[in-house]
PDB file of C-alpha atoms in Angstrom:
ATOM      1  CA  UNK A   1      27.301   0.350  43.771  1.00 46.00           C
ATOM      2  CA  UNK A   2      23.667  -0.793  44.215  1.00 71.00           C
ATOM      3  CA  UNK A   3      21.795   0.256  47.262  1.00 90.00           C
ATOM      4  CA  UNK A   4      20.083  -2.215  49.677  1.00 90.00           C
ATOM      5  CA  UNK A   5      16.771  -1.801  48.255  1.00 90.00           C
ATOM      6  CA  UNK A   6      18.043  -2.718  44.715  1.00 91.00           C
ATOM      7  CA  UNK A   7      19.570  -5.946  46.022  1.00 91.00           C
ATOM      8  CA  UNK A   8      16.506  -6.918  47.966  1.00 92.00           C
ATOM      9  CA  UNK A   9      14.359  -6.306  45.057  1.00 91.00           C
ATOM     10  CA  UNK A  10      16.857  -8.211  42.669  1.00 92.00           C
ATOM     11  CA  UNK A  11      16.956 -11.170  45.179  1.00 92.00           C
ATOM     12  CA  UNK A  12      13.108 -11.315  45.239  1.00 92.00           C
ATOM     13  CA  UNK A  13      12.844 -11.109  41.455  1.00 89.00           C
ATOM     14  CA  UNK A  14      15.399 -13.859  41.159  1.00 90.00           C
ATOM     15  CA  UNK A  15      13.184 -15.920  43.313  1.00 89.00           C
ATOM     16  CA  UNK A  16      10.248 -15.374  41.219  1.00 87.00           C
ATOM     17  CA  UNK A  17      11.969 -16.166  38.041  1.00 87.00           C
ATOM     18  CA  UNK A  18      13.044 -19.335  39.511  1.00 84.00           C
ATOM     19  CA  UNK A  19       9.297 -20.207  40.514  1.00 81.00           C
ATOM     20  CA  UNK A  20       8.210 -19.582  36.859  1.00 79.00           C
ATOM     21  CA  UNK A  21       4.813 -18.499  36.803  1.00 71.00           C
ATOM     22  CA  UNK A  22       3.866 -19.471  40.340  1.00 79.00           C
ATOM     23  CA  UNK A  23       3.995 -17.433  43.480  1.00 87.00           C
ATOM     24  CA  UNK A  24       6.881 -17.502  46.117  1.00 90.00           C
ATOM     25  CA  UNK A  25       6.628 -17.757  49.836  1.00 90.00           C
ATOM     26  CA  UNK A  26       9.288 -15.897  52.017  1.00 90.00           C
ATOM     27  CA  UNK A  27       9.802 -15.240  55.453  1.00 89.00           C
ATOM     28  CA  UNK A  28      10.876 -11.702  56.225  1.00 86.00           C
ATOM     29  CA  UNK A  29      13.338 -12.585  59.090  1.00 87.00           C
ATOM     30  CA  UNK A  30      15.078 -15.226  57.088  1.00 89.00           C
ATOM     31  CA  UNK A  31      15.433 -13.117  54.011  1.00 90.00           C
ATOM     32  CA  UNK A  32      16.574 -10.280  56.181  1.00 89.00           C
ATOM     33  CA  UNK A  33      19.269 -12.436  57.761  1.00 90.00           C
ATOM     34  CA  UNK A  34      20.302 -13.661  54.213  1.00 91.00           C
ATOM     35  CA  UNK A  35      20.795 -10.288  52.945  1.00 90.00           C
ATOM     36  CA  UNK A  36      21.908  -8.555  56.192  1.00 91.00           C
ATOM     37  CA  UNK A  37      19.244  -6.119  56.827  1.00 90.00           C
ATOM     38  CA  UNK A  38      16.450  -5.411  59.042  1.00 89.00           C
ATOM     39  CA  UNK A  39      12.992  -7.036  58.276  1.00 86.00           C
ATOM     40  CA  UNK A  40      11.484  -3.571  58.137  1.00 87.00           C
ATOM     41  CA  UNK A  41      13.753  -2.881  54.933  1.00 90.00           C
ATOM     42  CA  UNK A  42      12.059  -5.898  53.354  1.00 89.00           C
ATOM     43  CA  UNK A  43       8.715  -4.494  54.298  1.00 87.00           C
ATOM     44  CA  UNK A  44       9.712  -1.115  52.566  1.00 90.00           C
ATOM     45  CA  UNK A  45      10.709  -2.861  49.462  1.00 91.00           C
ATOM     46  CA  UNK A  46       7.668  -5.007  49.252  1.00 89.00           C
ATOM     47  CA  UNK A  47       5.612  -1.915  49.688  1.00 86.00           C
ATOM     48  CA  UNK A  48       7.314   0.371  47.200  1.00 86.00           C
ATOM     49  CA  UNK A  49       8.438  -2.104  44.449  1.00 87.00           C
ATOM     50  CA  UNK A  50       5.968  -5.207  44.591  1.00 87.00           C
ATOM     51  CA  UNK A  51       2.614  -3.678  44.656  1.00 79.00           C
ATOM     52  CA  UNK A  52      -0.450  -4.089  42.293  1.00 75.00           C
ATOM     53  CA  UNK A  53       0.500  -1.023  40.239  1.00 72.00           C
ATOM     54  CA  UNK A  54       3.600  -2.883  39.152  1.00 77.00           C
ATOM     55  CA  UNK A  55       1.723  -6.101  38.745  1.00 76.00           C
ATOM     56  CA  UNK A  56       2.540  -7.951  41.886  1.00 82.00           C
ATOM     57  CA  UNK A  57       0.116  -9.312  44.472  1.00 81.00           C
ATOM     58  CA  UNK A  58       1.493  -9.597  47.938  1.00 84.00           C
ATOM     59  CA  UNK A  59      -0.177 -11.313  50.667  1.00 84.00           C
ATOM     60  CA  UNK A  60       1.197 -10.979  54.160  1.00 82.00           C
ATOM     61  CA  UNK A  61       0.672 -13.508  56.978  1.00 78.00           C
ATOM     62  CA  UNK A  62       2.031 -12.494  60.470  1.00 72.00           C
ATOM     63  CA  UNK A  63       2.595 -14.449  63.606  1.00 66.00           C
ATOM     64  CA  UNK A  64       4.626 -17.499  64.387  1.00 60.00           C
ATOM     65  CA  UNK A  65       4.273 -19.368  61.090  1.00 57.00           C
ATOM     66  CA  UNK A  66       4.095 -16.026  59.000  1.00 66.00           C
ATOM     67  CA  UNK A  67       5.162 -15.456  55.587  1.00 82.00           C
ATOM     68  CA  UNK A  68       4.860 -13.305  52.665  1.00 89.00           C
ATOM     69  CA  UNK A  69       3.306 -14.675  49.409  1.00 88.00           C
ATOM     70  CA  UNK A  70       4.390 -12.697  46.119  1.00 90.00           C
ATOM     71  CA  UNK A  71       3.068 -13.406  42.856  1.00 86.00           C
ATOM     72  CA  UNK A  72       3.544 -11.555  39.537  1.00 81.00           C
ATOM     73  CA  UNK A  73       0.239 -11.279  37.645  1.00 71.00           C
ATOM     74  CA  UNK A  74       0.424 -11.106  33.948  1.00 64.00           C
ATOM     75  CA  UNK A  75      -2.480  -9.355  32.503  1.00 59.00           C
ATOM     76  CA  UNK A  76      -2.098 -10.180  28.914  1.00 55.00           C
ATOM     77  CA  UNK A  77      -4.759  -9.141  26.226  1.00 54.00           C
ATOM     78  CA  UNK A  78      -7.202 -11.825  27.471  1.00 51.00           C
ATOM     79  CA  UNK A  79      -7.225 -10.729  31.128  1.00 56.00           C
ATOM     80  CA  UNK A  80     -10.070  -8.517  32.300  1.00 60.00           C
ATOM     81  CA  UNK A  81      -8.265  -5.250  33.404  1.00 57.00           C
ATOM     82  CA  UNK A  82     -11.384  -4.051  35.127  1.00 58.00           C
ATOM     83  CA  UNK A  83     -11.299  -6.846  37.796  1.00 60.00           C
ATOM     84  CA  UNK A  84      -7.608  -6.953  38.127  1.00 65.00           C
ATOM     85  CA  UNK A  85      -6.572  -3.175  38.277  1.00 70.00           C
ATOM     86  CA  UNK A  86      -9.725  -1.286  38.468  1.00 71.00           C
ATOM     87  CA  UNK A  87     -10.890  -3.143  41.623  1.00 73.00           C
ATOM     88  CA  UNK A  88      -7.585  -2.314  43.387  1.00 74.00           C
ATOM     89  CA  UNK A  89      -7.614   1.244  42.271  1.00 81.00           C
ATOM     90  CA  UNK A  90      -7.817   3.586  45.406  1.00 86.00           C
ATOM     91  CA  UNK A  91      -9.921   6.717  45.791  1.00 91.00           C
ATOM     92  CA  UNK A  92      -6.748   8.773  45.354  1.00 93.00           C
ATOM     93  CA  UNK A  93      -3.869   8.207  43.106  1.00 92.00           C
ATOM     94  CA  UNK A  94      -0.370  10.138  43.289  1.00 92.00           C
ATOM     95  CA  UNK A  95       1.311  11.090  40.126  1.00 92.00           C
ATOM     96  CA  UNK A  96       4.096   8.335  40.843  1.00 89.00           C
ATOM     97  CA  UNK A  97       1.375   5.632  41.336  1.00 88.00           C
ATOM     98  CA  UNK A  98      -0.300   6.665  38.156  1.00 91.00           C
ATOM     99  CA  UNK A  99       3.032   6.201  36.284  1.00 90.00           C
ATOM    100  CA  UNK A 100       3.199   2.692  37.698  1.00 87.00           C
ATOM    101  CA  UNK A 101      -0.258   1.824  36.495  1.00 86.00           C
ATOM    102  CA  UNK A 102       0.538   3.133  33.042  1.00 90.00           C
ATOM    103  CA  UNK A 103       3.858   1.424  32.903  1.00 88.00           C
ATOM    104  CA  UNK A 104       2.152  -1.943  33.871  1.00 83.00           C
ATOM    105  CA  UNK A 105      -0.557  -1.607  31.232  1.00 84.00           C
ATOM    106  CA  UNK A 106       2.198  -0.657  28.590  1.00 86.00           C
ATOM    107  CA  UNK A 107       4.320  -3.715  29.919  1.00 81.00           C
ATOM    108  CA  UNK A 108       1.514  -6.004  29.340  1.00 78.00           C
ATOM    109  CA  UNK A 109       0.747  -4.856  25.904  1.00 82.00           C
ATOM    110  CA  UNK A 110      -2.754  -3.388  26.718  1.00 81.00           C
ATOM    111  CA  UNK A 111      -1.536  -0.022  25.491  1.00 85.00           C
ATOM    112  CA  UNK A 112       0.926   1.172  22.838  1.00 90.00           C
ATOM    113  CA  UNK A 113       3.979   3.255  23.758  1.00 94.00           C
ATOM    114  CA  UNK A 114       2.007   6.165  22.170  1.00 95.00           C
ATOM    115  CA  UNK A 115      -1.241   5.689  24.209  1.00 91.00           C
ATOM    116  CA  UNK A 116       1.034   5.186  27.464  1.00 93.00           C
ATOM    117  CA  UNK A 117       2.629   8.647  26.718  1.00 94.00           C
ATOM    118  CA  UNK A 118      -0.825  10.303  26.315  1.00 93.00           C
ATOM    119  CA  UNK A 119      -2.064   8.638  29.600  1.00 92.00           C
ATOM    120  CA  UNK A 120       0.939   9.879  31.444  1.00 93.00           C
ATOM    121  CA  UNK A 121       0.666  13.412  30.058  1.00 93.00           C
ATOM    122  CA  UNK A 122      -3.005  13.514  31.000  1.00 93.00           C
ATOM    123  CA  UNK A 123      -2.463  12.090  34.400  1.00 93.00           C
ATOM    124  CA  UNK A 124       0.630  14.161  35.071  1.00 91.00           C
ATOM    125  CA  UNK A 125       0.976  17.662  33.567  1.00 88.00           C
ATOM    126  CA  UNK A 126      -2.580  17.368  32.258  1.00 87.00           C
ATOM    127  CA  UNK A 127      -3.960  18.127  35.730  1.00 91.00           C
ATOM    128  CA  UNK A 128      -1.243  20.141  37.376  1.00 87.00           C
ATOM    129  CA  UNK A 129      -3.451  23.291  37.365  1.00 89.00           C
ATOM    130  CA  UNK A 130      -6.037  21.529  39.456  1.00 91.00           C
ATOM    131  CA  UNK A 131      -5.999  22.562  43.181  1.00 92.00           C
ATOM    132  CA  UNK A 132      -3.649  20.137  44.790  1.00 91.00           C
ATOM    133  CA  UNK A 133      -6.349  19.291  47.317  1.00 93.00           C
ATOM    134  CA  UNK A 134      -8.216  17.662  44.585  1.00 94.00           C
ATOM    135  CA  UNK A 135      -5.609  16.540  42.085  1.00 95.00           C
ATOM    136  CA  UNK A 136      -4.986  12.826  43.489  1.00 95.00           C
ATOM    137  CA  UNK A 137      -8.844  12.416  43.540  1.00 95.00           C
ATOM    138  CA  UNK A 138      -9.282  13.578  39.954  1.00 94.00           C
ATOM    139  CA  UNK A 139      -6.221  11.552  38.925  1.00 94.00           C
ATOM    140  CA  UNK A 140      -7.802   8.434  40.280  1.00 93.00           C
ATOM    141  CA  UNK A 141     -11.221   9.219  38.476  1.00 93.00           C
ATOM    142  CA  UNK A 142      -9.423   9.991  35.170  1.00 92.00           C
ATOM    143  CA  UNK A 143      -7.379   6.621  35.432  1.00 90.00           C
ATOM    144  CA  UNK A 144     -10.889   4.728  36.259  1.00 88.00           C
ATOM    145  CA  UNK A 145     -12.517   6.275  33.060  1.00 88.00           C
ATOM    146  CA  UNK A 146      -9.397   5.439  31.049  1.00 87.00           C
ATOM    147  CA  UNK A 147      -9.332   1.792  32.230  1.00 83.00           C
ATOM    148  CA  UNK A 148     -13.130   1.517  31.497  1.00 81.00           C
ATOM    149  CA  UNK A 149     -12.647   2.966  28.016  1.00 83.00           C
ATOM    150  CA  UNK A 150      -9.870   0.525  27.522  1.00 79.00           C
ATOM    151  CA  UNK A 151     -11.818  -2.390  28.722  1.00 75.00           C
ATOM    152  CA  UNK A 152     -14.755  -1.479  26.579  1.00 76.00           C
ATOM    153  CA  UNK A 153     -12.356  -1.057  23.442  1.00 76.00           C
ATOM    154  CA  UNK A 154     -10.762  -4.458  24.370  1.00 71.00           C
ATOM    155  CA  UNK A 155     -14.210  -6.097  24.597  1.00 68.00           C
ATOM    156  CA  UNK A 156     -15.394  -4.683  21.190  1.00 70.00           C
ATOM    157  CA  UNK A 157     -12.136  -5.843  19.411  1.00 69.00           C
ATOM    158  CA  UNK A 158     -10.799  -2.401  18.804  1.00 66.00           C
TER     159      UNK A 158
END
């Protein structure tokens, strides 16, 4: 049996597929009533499963006419990864978030499965001996360097 988060995610992805390449607008309360959950559970799914690391842009408007706008951004080989991913990269990146970034790059065809495997190794096990206090900062720095290298290689046609 699927858990509630999976049900919410599947419903939102179904709405996105129905919208084609465009964004969707949802109201948390309406969606929560439809699924039978609390609006905070919708928030949790949006934060954990519909984020930039997974290729989604979420804009939230609160208040009386509040809504959530969700858009799946396809990077593709002609998109500038520096402006799309690099600009959204925080100062610290957990191992799980780094995995999400690498998966996104692989899904978008910007890295091969072999390259993704090397990136995962470097961003995970590769820095496991670094002091935990600095590990996420170093991971973010490494990811930035890797994205810059990827962007340069892409620009030069390599």
